[in-house]
Amino acid sequence: MTVLRILTIPDPRLKHKSIEVENFDLDLQEIVKNMYDTLYASGNGIGLAAPQVGIKKRIIVIDLKVDGKSDPITFINPEVIKFSEEKFINEEGCLSVPEYYAEVERSKEVEVKWFDENGKRKKKIIKGLLSICIQHEIDHLNGTLFIDHLSKLKRKLVFEKLKKIKKKNERQSKN
Ligand code: NI
């Protein structure tokens, strides 16, 4: 089992645009496996994008654990081909933005095409929690965080709060 380190804001690598996967080889299988290990080790995460662990590739792993049962879905080179006009607002969090949750508006449904880890083409209309999650994770591949959807003022507060948490953790580790 390999648990990778999850980058947190303000790490500049979270702002990079990731590149498409070209080879569906053993290296890819290994990255996907390590990403699931990291996601499950996080305890409360439901999705992880490769740039969050410093890998600049268009790879996403999601497990919504439907009815408490593991339900992993791997998205390679995902692309939204249609956003519904109907929107909804939900509270989101992110492993790269610790201890912060905020309401974000997104399309209620998205039609997504992607490849699975074996290179098989997939296409589906996605709704509900998975719709929020895949839009949030695809944003990561483009260097966008959920806090980038908030107002400038709110975003400033997030960074201030995070600084305080970091200071508190440093103090605790000294004691
Ligand atoms: Ni996130």
PDB file of C-alpha atoms and ligand atoms in Angstrom:
ATOM      1  CA  MET A   1       0.000   0.000   0.000  1.00  0.00           C
ATOM      2  CA  THR A   2       1.350   3.420  -0.987  1.00  0.00           C
ATOM      3  CA  VAL A   3      -0.152   6.533   0.534  1.00  0.00           C
ATOM      4  CA  LEU A   4       0.947   9.635  -1.341  1.00  0.00           C
ATOM      5  CA  ARG A   5       1.277  13.060   0.232  1.00  0.00           C
ATOM      6  CA  ILE A   6      -1.696  15.291  -0.564  1.00  0.00           C
ATOM      7  CA  LEU A   7      -0.715  18.827  -1.512  1.00  0.00           C
ATOM      8  CA  THR A   8      -2.604  21.635   0.209  1.00  0.00           C
ATOM      9  CA  ILE A   9      -3.097  25.303  -0.659  1.00  0.00           C
ATOM     10  CA  PRO A  10      -1.185  27.479  -1.409  1.00  0.00           C
ATOM     11  CA  ASP A  11       1.017  24.872  -3.183  1.00  0.00           C
ATOM     12  CA  PRO A  12       1.501  26.259  -6.724  1.00  0.00           C
ATOM     13  CA  ARG A  13       1.244  22.757  -8.251  1.00  0.00           C
ATOM     14  CA  LEU A  14      -2.492  22.810  -7.506  1.00  0.00           C
ATOM     15  CA  LYS A  15      -2.815  25.635 -10.052  1.00  0.00           C
ATOM     16  CA  HIS A  16      -1.213  23.761 -12.959  1.00  0.00           C
ATOM     17  CA  LYS A  17      -3.118  22.335 -15.903  1.00  0.00           C
ATOM     18  CA  SER A  18      -2.617  18.571 -16.150  1.00  0.00           C
ATOM     19  CA  ILE A  19      -1.812  16.737 -19.368  1.00  0.00           C
ATOM     20  CA  GLU A  20      -3.674  13.869 -21.041  1.00  0.00           C
ATOM     21  CA  VAL A  21      -2.752  10.241 -20.394  1.00  0.00           C
ATOM     22  CA  GLU A  22      -1.477   8.622 -23.592  1.00  0.00           C
ATOM     23  CA  ASN A  23      -0.439   5.142 -22.467  1.00  0.00           C
ATOM     24  CA  PHE A  24      -2.707   2.775 -20.598  1.00  0.00           C
ATOM     25  CA  ASP A  25       0.216   0.837 -19.218  1.00  0.00           C
ATOM     26  CA  LEU A  26       1.493  -0.559 -15.920  1.00  0.00           C
ATOM     27  CA  ASP A  27       2.674   2.872 -14.805  1.00  0.00           C
ATOM     28  CA  LEU A  28      -0.889   4.137 -15.090  1.00  0.00           C
ATOM     29  CA  GLN A  29      -2.258   1.136 -13.164  1.00  0.00           C
ATOM     30  CA  GLU A  30       0.249   1.843 -10.410  1.00  0.00           C
ATOM     31  CA  ILE A  31      -0.669   5.544 -10.177  1.00  0.00           C
ATOM     32  CA  VAL A  32      -4.386   4.641 -10.031  1.00  0.00           C
ATOM     33  CA  LYS A  33      -3.788   2.066  -7.300  1.00  0.00           C
ATOM     34  CA  ASN A  34      -1.725   4.505  -5.240  1.00  0.00           C
ATOM     35  CA  MET A  35      -4.380   7.176  -5.679  1.00  0.00           C
ATOM     36  CA  TYR A  36      -7.071   4.816  -4.297  1.00  0.00           C
ATOM     37  CA  ASP A  37      -4.771   3.918  -1.369  1.00  0.00           C
ATOM     38  CA  THR A  38      -4.341   7.646  -0.687  1.00  0.00           C
ATOM     39  CA  LEU A  39      -8.068   8.388  -1.048  1.00  0.00           C
ATOM     40  CA  TYR A  40      -9.061   5.608   1.378  1.00  0.00           C
ATOM     41  CA  ALA A  41      -6.314   6.578   3.836  1.00  0.00           C
ATOM     42  CA  SER A  42      -7.706  10.132   3.941  1.00  0.00           C
ATOM     43  CA  GLY A  43     -10.725   8.764   5.786  1.00  0.00           C
ATOM     44  CA  ASN A  44     -13.313  11.272   4.592  1.00  0.00           C
ATOM     45  CA  GLY A  45     -12.373  11.911   0.955  1.00  0.00           C
ATOM     46  CA  ILE A  46     -14.701  10.797  -1.852  1.00  0.00           C
ATOM     47  CA  GLY A  47     -12.555  11.876  -4.784  1.00  0.00           C
ATOM     48  CA  LEU A  48      -8.949  12.592  -5.664  1.00  0.00           C
ATOM     49  CA  ALA A  49      -7.346  14.109  -8.756  1.00  0.00           C
ATOM     50  CA  ALA A  50      -3.741  13.297  -9.720  1.00  0.00           C
ATOM     51  CA  PRO A  51      -2.456  16.909  -9.401  1.00  0.00           C
ATOM     52  CA  GLN A  52      -3.432  16.784  -5.703  1.00  0.00           C
ATOM     53  CA  VAL A  53      -0.636  14.250  -5.226  1.00  0.00           C
ATOM     54  CA  GLY A  54       1.780  16.145  -7.479  1.00  0.00           C
ATOM     55  CA  ILE A  55       1.122  14.090 -10.636  1.00  0.00           C
ATOM     56  CA  LYS A  56       0.356  16.359 -13.580  1.00  0.00           C
ATOM     57  CA  LYS A  57      -1.896  13.901 -15.439  1.00  0.00           C
ATOM     58  CA  ARG A  58      -5.631  13.828 -16.193  1.00  0.00           C
ATOM     59  CA  ILE A  59      -6.519  11.026 -13.768  1.00  0.00           C
ATOM     60  CA  ILE A  60      -9.348  11.019 -11.207  1.00  0.00           C
ATOM     61  CA  VAL A  61     -10.451   8.379  -8.723  1.00  0.00           C
ATOM     62  CA  ILE A  62     -13.846   8.595  -7.027  1.00  0.00           C
ATOM     63  CA  ASP A  63     -15.524   6.343  -4.482  1.00  0.00           C
ATOM     64  CA  LEU A  64     -18.857   7.572  -3.114  1.00  0.00           C
ATOM     65  CA  LYS A  65     -19.231   4.397  -1.021  1.00  0.00           C
ATOM     66  CA  VAL A  66     -22.898   3.902  -1.912  1.00  0.00           C
ATOM     67  CA  ASP A  67     -24.768   2.395   1.089  1.00  0.00           C
ATOM     68  CA  GLY A  68     -21.418   1.985   2.838  1.00  0.00           C
ATOM     69  CA  LYS A  69     -20.164  -0.261   0.033  1.00  0.00           C
ATOM     70  CA  SER A  70     -17.049   0.598  -1.945  1.00  0.00           C
ATOM     71  CA  ASP A  71     -17.919   1.775  -5.467  1.00  0.00           C
ATOM     72  CA  PRO A  72     -14.715   2.958  -7.174  1.00  0.00           C
ATOM     73  CA  ILE A  73     -14.840   4.739 -10.540  1.00  0.00           C
ATOM     74  CA  THR A  74     -11.679   5.756 -12.376  1.00  0.00           C
ATOM     75  CA  PHE A  75     -11.789   8.586 -14.904  1.00  0.00           C
ATOM     76  CA  ILE A  76      -8.889   8.994 -17.337  1.00  0.00           C
ATOM     77  CA  ASN A  77      -8.912  12.088 -19.608  1.00  0.00           C
ATOM     78  CA  PRO A  78     -12.492  12.985 -18.581  1.00  0.00           C
ATOM     79  CA  GLU A  79     -14.311  15.685 -20.495  1.00  0.00           C
ATOM     80  CA  VAL A  80     -17.708  17.253 -19.912  1.00  0.00           C
ATOM     81  CA  ILE A  81     -19.500  17.341 -23.250  1.00  0.00           C
ATOM     82  CA  LYS A  82     -22.718  18.886 -21.932  1.00  0.00           C
ATOM     83  CA  PHE A  83     -23.601  20.888 -18.812  1.00  0.00           C
ATOM     84  CA  SER A  84     -27.289  21.060 -17.835  1.00  0.00           C
ATOM     85  CA  GLU A  85     -28.682  24.580 -17.653  1.00  0.00           C
ATOM     86  CA  GLU A  86     -30.323  23.675 -14.373  1.00  0.00           C
ATOM     87  CA  LYS A  87     -27.974  24.392 -11.479  1.00  0.00           C
ATOM     88  CA  PHE A  88     -27.855  23.374  -7.839  1.00  0.00           C
ATOM     89  CA  ILE A  89     -25.936  24.571  -4.806  1.00  0.00           C
ATOM     90  CA  ASN A  90     -24.155  22.158  -2.479  1.00  0.00           C
ATOM     91  CA  GLU A  91     -21.597  22.298   0.271  1.00  0.00           C
ATOM     92  CA  GLU A  92     -18.164  21.164  -0.911  1.00  0.00           C
ATOM     93  CA  GLY A  93     -14.878  20.400   0.756  1.00  0.00           C
ATOM     94  CA  CYS A  94     -11.499  19.316  -0.566  1.00  0.00           C
ATOM     95  CA  LEU A  95      -8.550  17.306   0.749  1.00  0.00           C
ATOM     96  CA  SER A  96      -6.288  20.108  -0.536  1.00  0.00           C
ATOM     97  CA  VAL A  97      -8.224  22.770   1.409  1.00  0.00           C
ATOM     98  CA  PRO A  98      -8.339  21.225   4.907  1.00  0.00           C
ATOM     99  CA  GLU A  99     -11.125  22.001   7.374  1.00  0.00           C
ATOM    100  CA  TYR A 100     -13.038  24.335   5.071  1.00  0.00           C
ATOM    101  CA  TYR A 101     -16.456  23.838   3.499  1.00  0.00           C
ATOM    102  CA  ALA A 102     -18.425  26.223   1.307  1.00  0.00           C
ATOM    103  CA  GLU A 103     -21.469  26.292  -0.934  1.00  0.00           C
ATOM    104  CA  VAL A 104     -20.719  26.102  -4.646  1.00  0.00           C
ATOM    105  CA  GLU A 105     -23.116  26.349  -7.586  1.00  0.00           C
ATOM    106  CA  ARG A 106     -22.744  23.729 -10.315  1.00  0.00           C
ATOM    107  CA  SER A 107     -24.731  22.204 -13.163  1.00  0.00           C
ATOM    108  CA  LYS A 108     -27.178  19.620 -11.881  1.00  0.00           C
ATOM    109  CA  GLU A 109     -26.295  17.122 -14.615  1.00  0.00           C
ATOM    110  CA  VAL A 110     -23.278  16.679 -16.830  1.00  0.00           C
ATOM    111  CA  GLU A 111     -22.664  14.407 -19.781  1.00  0.00           C
ATOM    112  CA  VAL A 112     -19.121  13.126 -19.448  1.00  0.00           C
ATOM    113  CA  LYS A 113     -16.880  11.073 -21.697  1.00  0.00           C
ATOM    114  CA  TRP A 114     -13.752   9.426 -20.380  1.00  0.00           C
ATOM    115  CA  PHE A 115     -11.576   6.302 -20.509  1.00  0.00           C
ATOM    116  CA  ASP A 116     -11.381   3.697 -17.787  1.00  0.00           C
ATOM    117  CA  GLU A 117      -7.976   2.495 -16.530  1.00  0.00           C
ATOM    118  CA  ASN A 118      -7.862  -0.135 -19.292  1.00  0.00           C
ATOM    119  CA  GLY A 119      -8.390   2.411 -22.051  1.00  0.00           C
ATOM    120  CA  LYS A 120     -12.048   1.541 -22.638  1.00  0.00           C
ATOM    121  CA  ARG A 121     -14.188   4.476 -23.788  1.00  0.00           C
ATOM    122  CA  LYS A 122     -17.090   5.505 -21.542  1.00  0.00           C
ATOM    123  CA  LYS A 123     -19.869   8.069 -21.819  1.00  0.00           C
ATOM    124  CA  LYS A 124     -22.622   8.804 -19.347  1.00  0.00           C
ATOM    125  CA  ILE A 125     -25.058  11.425 -18.070  1.00  0.00           C
ATOM    126  CA  ILE A 126     -24.093  11.908 -14.436  1.00  0.00           C
ATOM    127  CA  LYS A 127     -26.398  13.264 -11.714  1.00  0.00           C
ATOM    128  CA  GLY A 128     -26.515  13.868  -7.971  1.00  0.00           C
ATOM    129  CA  LEU A 129     -23.428  13.664  -5.755  1.00  0.00           C
ATOM    130  CA  LEU A 130     -21.337  12.109  -8.542  1.00  0.00           C
ATOM    131  CA  SER A 131     -22.138  15.122 -10.738  1.00  0.00           C
ATOM    132  CA  ILE A 132     -20.803  17.534  -8.084  1.00  0.00           C
ATOM    133  CA  CYS A 133     -17.784  15.329  -7.476  1.00  0.00           C
ATOM    134  CA  ILE A 134     -16.750  14.895 -11.122  1.00  0.00           C
ATOM    135  CA  GLN A 135     -17.104  18.653 -11.814  1.00  0.00           C
ATOM    136  CA  HIS A 136     -14.998  19.392  -8.707  1.00  0.00           C
ATOM    137  CA  GLU A 137     -12.316  16.858  -9.740  1.00  0.00           C
ATOM    138  CA  ILE A 138     -12.164  17.927 -13.411  1.00  0.00           C
ATOM    139  CA  ASP A 139     -11.622  21.472 -12.105  1.00  0.00           C
ATOM    140  CA  HIS A 140      -8.493  20.140 -10.332  1.00  0.00           C
ATOM    141  CA  LEU A 141      -7.142  18.891 -13.679  1.00  0.00           C
ATOM    142  CA  ASN A 142      -7.435  22.451 -14.968  1.00  0.00           C
ATOM    143  CA  GLY A 143      -5.808  24.019 -11.901  1.00  0.00           C
ATOM    144  CA  THR A 144      -9.091  25.267 -10.438  1.00  0.00           C
ATOM    145  CA  LEU A 145     -10.069  24.743  -6.794  1.00  0.00           C
ATOM    146  CA  PHE A 146     -13.606  24.936  -5.394  1.00  0.00           C
ATOM    147  CA  ILE A 147     -12.630  28.092  -3.516  1.00  0.00           C
ATOM    148  CA  ASP A 148     -11.926  29.722  -6.898  1.00  0.00           C
ATOM    149  CA  HIS A 149     -15.710  29.695  -7.396  1.00  0.00           C
ATOM    150  CA  LEU A 150     -16.173  31.860  -4.280  1.00  0.00           C
ATOM    151  CA  SER A 151     -15.926  35.642  -3.974  1.00  0.00           C
ATOM    152  CA  LYS A 152     -12.502  37.225  -3.523  1.00  0.00           C
ATOM    153  CA  LEU A 153     -13.343  38.163   0.077  1.00  0.00           C
ATOM    154  CA  LYS A 154     -14.412  34.624   1.006  1.00  0.00           C
ATOM    155  CA  ARG A 155     -11.279  33.200  -0.621  1.00  0.00           C
ATOM    156  CA  LYS A 156      -9.102  35.576   1.437  1.00  0.00           C
ATOM    157  CA  LEU A 157     -10.811  34.326   4.613  1.00  0.00           C
ATOM    158  CA  VAL A 158     -10.022  30.718   3.645  1.00  0.00           C
ATOM    159  CA  PHE A 159      -6.304  31.471   3.368  1.00  0.00           C
ATOM    160  CA  GLU A 160      -6.329  33.355   6.695  1.00  0.00           C
ATOM    161  CA  LYS A 161      -8.117  30.487   8.418  1.00  0.00           C
ATOM    162  CA  LEU A 162      -5.635  28.000   6.972  1.00  0.00           C
ATOM    163  CA  LYS A 163      -2.684  30.060   8.192  1.00  0.00           C
ATOM    164  CA  LYS A 164      -4.161  29.990  11.724  1.00  0.00           C
ATOM    165  CA  ILE A 165      -4.638  26.200  11.560  1.00  0.00           C
ATOM    166  CA  LYS A 166      -1.046  25.739  10.387  1.00  0.00           C
ATOM    167  CA  LYS A 167       0.268  27.930  13.225  1.00  0.00           C
ATOM    168  CA  LYS A 168      -1.828  26.024  15.766  1.00  0.00           C
ATOM    169  CA  ASN A 169      -0.488  22.692  14.456  1.00  0.00           C
ATOM    170  CA  GLU A 170       3.087  23.983  14.634  1.00  0.00           C
ATOM    171  CA  ARG A 171       2.562  25.095  18.250  1.00  0.00           C
ATOM    172  CA  GLN A 172       1.086  21.691  19.144  1.00  0.00           C
ATOM    173  CA  SER A 173       3.958  19.807  17.547  1.00  0.00           C
ATOM    174  CA  LYS A 174       6.455  21.915  19.550  1.00  0.00           C
ATOM    175  CA  ASN A 175       4.761  21.116  22.877  1.00  0.00           C
TER     176      ASN A 175
HETATM  177 NI    NI B   1     -10.733  18.727  -4.256  1.00  0.00          NI
END
